[in-house]
Amino acid sequence: MVAGLFFISLFSIAIASPAARSNFVVHEKREAIPSSFAKVGPAPSSAKIPLRIGLFSNNFPGLEETLYAVSTPGSALYGQHLSLEEAKAFMEPTAESLSAVTAWLDSHGLKATVTSPYGEWLSVDVTVEQANEMLDANYETFTHIESGKQLVRTLSYSLPANLLPHIEAMHPTTGFGKPLTVGRGPVVTASDRPTVNTTLLPDAVPASCATTVTPACLQAMYGIPTTLATQKTNSIAVAGFIEQFAQTKDLATFLTRFRTDLPSTTTFALRTFDGGSNPQGAADAGIEANLDIQYTVGVASGVPVTFVSGGETFSDGALEGFLDIINNLSGLATVPQVLTTSYGEDEPDQTAATFTKLCNAYAAYGTRGGSILFASGDGGVAGGQSQTCTNFIVAFPSGCPFLTSVGAVSGIPPSETAASFSSGGFSNVFAQPSYQTTAVKTYLTALGTTNSGKFNTTGRGFPDVAAQGVDFDIVNAGTLEGVSGTSCSSPTFASVIGLVNDRRIAAGKSPLGFLNPFLYANGAAFNDVTLGHNTGCNTNGFPAKTGWDPVTGLGTPKFASLLAAALAAA
Ligand SMILES: *[C@@H]1O[C@H](CO)[C@@H](O)[C@H](O)[C@H]1NC(C)=O
Ligand SMILES: *[C@@H]1O[C@H](CO)[C@@H](O)[C@H](O)[C@H]1NC(C)=O
Ligand SMILES: *[C@@H]1O[C@H](CO)[C@@H](O)[C@H](O)[C@H]1NC(C)=O
């Protein structure tokens, strides 16, 4: 119904003369090429750049205030989520911004298209020659050394001074996101497979869970119910990228083997964006997609699950895919109540401006009643994937305070152990949000001088929570395989929240929406993980400690306690 509102061409409504070059102000710049890229040379002047222009929202502070009001238990507005139109009233740009930017584009013979439901993102194809002229930039071609993929980027760009109050971000400019890849997986060490004394196992936990995780293990460890959800308006969306396709046949095999109590015909819906698809051919099985679908459909018993598959119209790394999926889902009258994503990169590769704009879209999603969950990353303190480093590398997008970042553990409660690959740390872009001030302060005090100078003590700390993430059984292309990573943890936690939402909706309440204020106010609803540490940059990373820590967050879910807290939240 609302889809017709988007992708409208903007018609120029004012004629302005091109800004004099002397009026340019540097907007963002990068001192050096990231070490994972090599410069090839100047970009061909006729090459096309799909330029995205992020306009300032007219009232983001108002949206943020509303987000906390509707997400903080005890607030008078708790659970009173916004409609698309209500969120748009905060997020849309001012008419003045729109006309200033339209006039500027018009002066270059260009017309943009609105590409977000709130109207704050415009897209326009420009040539390298035009981009260099319009942005006083120097677009060049760079190769991502490991994959050989090429990007066209500039090390700095400027805006005409009169546009500074109107344009918040531009992409592609100085951001060097690495192409998304799947397959390397985290480095799993011996400490990630702690010896479990099976005579000490809680009665409900099968002994096999000490070595291999299945839905039954998660149900037993976390008290996740096996009874079917009842609410059909509830849903979990699973993000799919880079031609990772979820297979219905593998899901049926998985359910037949691991959820004999569920009909093996239990399946998922498909939604696409950017021309995405979900082919079911013999060679189409994707480990990441199968894992994410099997541990949502197979754990969130009866909660409707939608696989949201993106096409390959973007190829420059995660940022574009993440923007496109959130903008697509935000265009729905009712957003999926949970969105889980098991992809990510490194924060330093992004530009602060585009990352802020993406993070703001997650805040808006929270006001709409949606929970954004991300796998924290598999490189420990070295970023999204292990790599060499001196100072700790922050994983992206976990530094955004408006999402819930999920780390990984192994072992069995009450002695779960942080996975060494579980990314965690402190953002260099976003400051600590107030919901975690006490938790982070307690941790930093206990940490003392360990790792001092290698991380930013004032940044937003992540992950927020954790779940099992080592040696999950999945079915892929008909074969039983074992997989590890925070990619296992995010769908698991998504299933927990999906089931809690089911019970809340059944009780006539709202879904939980943006989770963090609720989670940090209910630390007792988690198994506190105090064993283990992450690794990276030739260090032992951060140790898990009593309370929140930047490896396992608040800990792993105790379903009954979380549900009780959720039903009491009003
Ligand atoms: C396992 O725990 C039991 C009960 O505390 C103890 O007797 C036994 O020695 C433990 N086994 C190992 C291998 O630590
Ligand atoms: C989301 O993507 C679908 C499929 O490409 C498209 O039909 C729909 O218009 C998109 N919605 C928005 C808000 O972009
Ligand atoms: C540390 O984080 C803050 C946000 O809390 C940011 O403003 C600052 O630039 C960061 N410092 C560095 C060295 O990146």
XYZ file of N, CA and C in Angstrom, residues 227-360:
402
model
N 6.680 -25.426 23.075
C 5.277 -25.223 22.689
C 5.197 -24.198 21.558
N 4.206 -24.386 20.699
C 4.081 -23.533 19.522
C 3.629 -22.118 19.872
N 4.235 -21.175 19.206
C 3.769 -19.789 19.273
C 2.370 -19.726 18.663
N 1.613 -18.714 19.065
C 0.235 -18.630 18.568
C -0.039 -17.391 17.718
N 0.847 -16.399 17.763
C 0.519 -15.106 17.149
C 1.034 -15.000 15.716
N 0.120 -14.866 14.792
C 0.518 -14.842 13.378
C 0.967 -13.455 12.903
N 0.708 -12.423 13.690
C 1.165 -11.088 13.268
C 2.632 -10.877 13.642
N 3.153 -11.803 14.445
C 4.531 -11.709 14.928
C 5.473 -12.269 13.871
N 6.687 -11.749 13.758
C 7.609 -12.406 12.837
C 9.068 -12.093 13.130
N 9.908 -12.998 12.661
C 11.361 -12.822 12.702
C 11.823 -12.732 11.258
N 12.547 -11.667 10.919
C 13.128 -11.543 9.589
C 14.606 -11.924 9.670
N 15.049 -12.715 8.698
C 16.443 -13.178 8.640
C 17.076 -12.546 7.407
N 18.128 -11.765 7.610
C 18.760 -11.061 6.488
C 19.618 -12.013 5.661
N 19.460 -11.948 4.341
C 20.269 -12.773 3.448
C 21.011 -11.908 2.435
N 22.306 -12.149 2.294
C 23.136 -11.381 1.351
C 24.018 -12.332 0.546
N 24.739 -11.753 -0.401
C 25.771 -12.402 -1.227
C 25.407 -13.817 -1.684
N 24.158 -13.928 -2.196
C 23.744 -15.188 -2.815
C 23.900 -16.374 -1.882
N 23.632 -16.102 -0.610
C 23.494 -17.183 0.361
C 22.008 -17.497 0.387
N 21.645 -18.667 -0.088
C 20.224 -18.995 -0.235
C 19.804 -20.058 0.783
N 18.644 -19.838 1.387
C 18.119 -20.768 2.394
C 17.281 -21.834 1.705
N 17.574 -23.069 2.004
C 16.945 -24.185 1.294
C 15.806 -24.815 2.091
N 14.633 -24.919 1.452
C 13.486 -25.517 2.156
C 13.705 -27.018 2.375
N 14.395 -27.678 1.450
C 14.630 -29.117 1.594
C 15.568 -29.377 2.781
N 16.617 -28.569 2.897
C 17.538 -28.733 4.030
C 16.822 -28.457 5.346
N 15.920 -27.465 5.327
C 15.172 -27.157 6.549
C 14.305 -28.355 6.947
N 13.640 -28.957 5.957
C 12.785 -30.122 6.255
C 13.620 -31.262 6.838
N 14.804 -31.486 6.266
C 15.682 -32.551 6.778
C 16.117 -32.233 8.205
N 16.453 -30.967 8.420
C 16.878 -30.514 9.751
C 15.759 -30.736 10.770
N 14.535 -30.339 10.405
C 13.413 -30.465 11.343
C 13.084 -31.937 11.602
N 13.173 -32.761 10.549
C 12.884 -34.187 10.703
C 13.869 -34.821 11.680
N 15.099 -34.298 11.627
C 16.116 -34.881 12.489
C 16.116 -34.274 13.900
N 15.941 -32.950 13.980
C 16.160 -32.282 15.271
C 14.896 -31.743 15.938
N 13.809 -31.645 15.188
C 12.557 -31.180 15.808
C 11.432 -32.120 15.402
N 11.527 -33.351 15.893
C 10.517 -34.355 15.521
C 9.132 -33.944 15.998
N 9.084 -32.993 16.958
C 7.779 -32.541 17.461
C 7.146 -31.464 16.575
N 7.893 -30.930 15.611
C 7.326 -29.914 14.704
C 7.019 -30.586 13.371
N 5.938 -30.145 12.684
C 5.714 -30.688 11.336
C 6.945 -30.380 10.461
N 7.416 -31.361 9.719
C 8.608 -31.131 8.894
C 8.303 -30.178 7.746
N 7.020 -29.871 7.562
C 6.625 -28.915 6.517
C 6.719 -27.471 7.007
N 7.061 -27.273 8.290
C 7.188 -25.915 8.816
C 8.225 -25.174 7.974
N 7.866 -24.019 7.487
C 8.801 -23.353 6.586
C 8.847 -21.850 6.835
N 9.377 -21.119 5.891
C 9.565 -19.681 6.058
C 9.031 -18.963 4.835
N 8.747 -17.673 4.997
C 8.296 -16.862 3.867
C 9.520 -16.203 3.224
N 9.351 -15.696 2.025
C 10.453 -15.023 1.322
C 10.070 -13.597 1.019
N 10.995 -12.686 1.267
C 10.848 -11.301 0.836
C 12.168 -10.942 0.171
N 12.115 -10.163 -0.886
C 13.365 -9.812 -1.559
C 13.508 -8.295 -1.644
N 14.720 -7.850 -1.871
C 14.978 -6.439 -2.167
C 16.177 -6.400 -3.104
N 16.348 -5.290 -3.804
C 17.458 -5.158 -4.762
C 17.505 -6.320 -5.755
N 16.328 -6.816 -6.130
C 16.321 -7.911 -7.098
C 16.811 -9.240 -6.546
N 16.689 -9.441 -5.255
C 17.140 -10.697 -4.649
C 16.231 -11.857 -5.002
N 16.692 -13.065 -4.697
C 15.903 -14.268 -4.980
C 16.309 -15.346 -3.970
N 15.744 -16.517 -4.106
C 16.123 -17.620 -3.211
C 15.978 -18.943 -3.937
N 16.827 -19.170 -4.975
C 16.703 -20.392 -5.768
C 16.965 -21.645 -4.926
N 16.356 -22.752 -5.352
C 16.391 -23.996 -4.581
C 17.097 -25.120 -5.345
N 18.009 -24.763 -6.216
C 18.716 -25.784 -6.990
C 19.751 -26.528 -6.162
N 20.231 -27.630 -6.696
C 21.163 -28.485 -5.953
C 22.398 -27.719 -5.485
N 22.842 -26.729 -6.256
C 24.082 -26.023 -5.905
C 23.831 -24.697 -5.187
N 22.574 -24.444 -4.813
C 22.254 -23.119 -4.265
C 22.356 -23.010 -2.744
N 22.634 -24.115 -2.064
C 22.631 -24.082 -0.594
C 23.723 -23.168 -0.067
N 23.360 -22.312 0.885
C 24.329 -21.416 1.511
C 24.402 -21.706 3.001
N 25.616 -21.971 3.493
C 25.788 -22.341 4.908
C 25.212 -21.281 5.832
N 25.536 -20.015 5.548
C 25.070 -18.945 6.445
C 23.539 -18.879 6.444
N 22.941 -18.901 5.259
C 21.485 -18.790 5.155
C 20.804 -19.996 5.795
N 21.355 -21.197 5.562
C 20.750 -22.391 6.157
C 20.852 -22.367 7.675
N 22.016 -21.966 8.186
C 22.185 -21.835 9.645
C 21.148 -20.868 10.220
N 21.061 -19.693 9.609
C 20.188 -18.648 10.152
C 18.722 -19.073 10.119
N 18.322 -19.745 9.048
C 16.926 -20.191 8.929
C 16.649 -21.387 9.843
N 17.598 -22.327 9.911
C 17.345 -23.534 10.713
C 17.283 -23.208 12.210
N 18.061 -22.202 12.647
C 18.045 -21.861 14.078
C 17.063 -20.728 14.416
N 16.254 -20.314 13.450
C 15.091 -19.487 13.783
C 13.838 -20.367 13.662
N 13.592 -20.925 12.470
C 12.424 -21.800 12.312
C 12.496 -22.965 13.312
N 13.696 -23.493 13.537
C 13.849 -24.680 14.382
C 13.924 -24.406 15.872
N 13.990 -23.131 16.274
C 14.061 -22.813 17.708
C 12.868 -21.952 18.136
N 12.479 -21.014 17.301
C 11.346 -20.143 17.634
C 10.049 -20.841 17.217
N 9.777 -21.971 17.843
C 8.675 -22.846 17.426
C 7.394 -22.092 17.088
N 7.035 -22.127 15.821
C 5.755 -21.554 15.408
C 5.762 -20.059 15.139
N 6.866 -19.368 15.404
C 6.915 -17.936 15.079
C 7.149 -17.808 13.568
N 6.305 -17.042 12.862
C 6.538 -16.876 11.421
C 7.935 -16.279 11.149
N 8.646 -16.888 10.210
C 10.000 -16.442 9.861
C 10.002 -16.042 8.387
N 10.647 -14.915 8.091
C 10.773 -14.469 6.704
C 12.250 -14.351 6.355
N 12.639 -14.977 5.271
C 14.003 -14.824 4.760
C 13.988 -13.617 3.830
N 14.835 -12.631 4.112
C 14.830 -11.380 3.345
C 16.108 -11.353 2.505
N 15.963 -11.653 1.240
C 17.124 -11.908 0.393
C 17.440 -10.724 -0.517
N 18.647 -10.228 -0.397
C 19.071 -9.086 -1.197
C 19.757 -9.520 -2.478
N 19.586 -8.736 -3.533
C 20.231 -9.058 -4.800
C 21.637 -8.505 -4.863
N 22.242 -8.669 -5.996
C 23.636 -8.263 -6.158
C 23.758 -6.902 -6.817
N 22.703 -6.069 -6.709
C 22.817 -4.755 -7.336
C 23.824 -3.892 -6.580
N 24.139 -4.286 -5.350
C 25.236 -3.617 -4.659
C 26.366 -4.618 -4.555
N 27.586 -4.143 -4.564
C 28.700 -5.086 -4.522
C 29.833 -4.532 -3.677
N 29.569 -3.372 -3.070
C 30.657 -2.676 -2.399
C 30.702 -2.923 -0.903
N 30.320 -4.104 -0.465
C 30.397 -4.354 0.958
C 29.061 -4.195 1.635
N 29.113 -4.240 2.958
C 27.890 -4.385 3.740
C 27.038 -3.130 3.775
N 27.672 -1.956 3.737
C 26.922 -0.741 4.023
C 25.686 -0.592 3.144
N 25.876 -0.766 1.841
C 24.753 -0.597 0.924
C 23.677 -1.645 1.170
N 24.094 -2.879 1.391
C 23.119 -3.934 1.657
C 22.347 -3.666 2.933
N 23.055 -3.213 3.963
C 22.384 -2.935 5.241
C 21.412 -1.758 5.094
N 21.819 -0.736 4.353
C 20.916 0.404 4.126
C 19.686 -0.036 3.345
N 19.913 -0.851 2.313
C 18.802 -1.231 1.450
C 17.809 -2.124 2.184
N 18.287 -3.040 2.999
C 17.334 -3.938 3.670
C 16.537 -3.169 4.722
N 17.179 -2.272 5.455
C 16.429 -1.574 6.501
C 15.457 -0.585 5.875
N 15.866 0.039 4.782
C 14.941 0.945 4.105
C 13.778 0.172 3.494
N 14.059 -1.027 3.001
C 12.964 -1.803 2.426
C 11.971 -2.231 3.511
N 12.485 -2.784 4.614
C 11.572 -3.267 5.670
C 10.843 -2.108 6.346
N 11.507 -0.954 6.453
C 10.874 0.202 7.106
C 9.693 0.729 6.293
N 9.622 0.350 5.018
C 8.515 0.776 4.173
C 7.231 -0.019 4.422
N 7.314 -1.083 5.231
C 6.121 -1.876 5.549
C 5.294 -1.169 6.620
N 3.976 -1.323 6.527
C 3.106 -0.693 7.533
C 3.400 -1.279 8.915
N 3.631 -2.606 8.984
C 4.054 -3.245 10.233
C 5.407 -3.879 9.958
N 6.433 -3.472 10.683
C 7.772 -4.012 10.417
C 7.903 -5.373 11.114
N 8.724 -6.287 10.551
C 9.008 -7.532 11.280
C 9.534 -7.159 12.675
N 9.019 -7.828 13.700
C 9.341 -7.434 15.074
C 10.791 -7.730 15.446
N 11.421 -8.653 14.722
C 12.844 -8.954 14.955
C 13.527 -9.053 13.586
N 14.686 -8.454 13.469
C 15.524 -8.624 12.267
C 16.893 -9.088 12.736
N 17.306 -10.288 12.312
C 18.627 -10.794 12.702
C 19.559 -10.827 11.495
N 20.782 -10.337 11.685
C 21.766 -10.263 10.598
C 23.084 -10.863 11.074
N 23.599 -11.810 10.319
C 24.863 -12.468 10.674
C 25.979 -12.083 9.705
N 25.987 -10.842 9.288
C 27.040 -10.322 8.415
C 27.578 -9.042 9.040
N 28.813 -8.687 8.722
C 29.355 -7.444 9.251
C 30.761 -7.201 8.738
N 31.314 -6.078 9.129
C 32.649 -5.692 8.676
C 33.395 -5.012 9.818
N 34.241 -4.043 9.469
C 35.013 -3.316 10.475
C 34.607 -1.846 10.471
N 34.494 -1.278 11.661
C 34.061 0.120 11.779
C 34.992 1.115 11.084
N 36.327 0.939 11.164
C 37.201 1.955 10.551
C 37.064 2.043 9.027
N 36.521 1.002 8.408
C 36.376 1.032 6.952
C 35.200 1.898 6.503
N 34.300 2.191 7.439
C 33.119 2.983 7.095
C 33.438 4.460 7.311
N 32.568 5.332 6.811
C 32.712 6.728 7.208
C 31.757 6.969 8.365
N 32.159 7.831 9.277
C 31.336 8.097 10.457
C 29.961 8.609 10.034
N 29.917 9.395 8.961
C 28.648 9.996 8.546
C 27.663 8.950 8.021
N 28.139 8.045 7.163
C 27.205 7.038 6.635
C 26.823 6.041 7.728
N 27.783 5.707 8.596
C 27.472 4.797 9.695
C 26.399 5.430 10.601
N 26.537 6.712 10.870
C 25.546 7.411 11.702
C 24.171 7.353 11.057
N 24.151 7.555 9.759
C 22.868 7.543 9.029
C 22.221 6.147 9.092
N 23.041 5.101 8.938
C 22.526 3.733 9.039
C 21.989 3.483 10.449
N 22.769 3.899 11.427
C 22.396 3.697 12.830
C 21.092 4.430 13.145
N 20.921 5.612 12.573
C 19.677 6.360 12.776
C 18.476 5.599 12.211
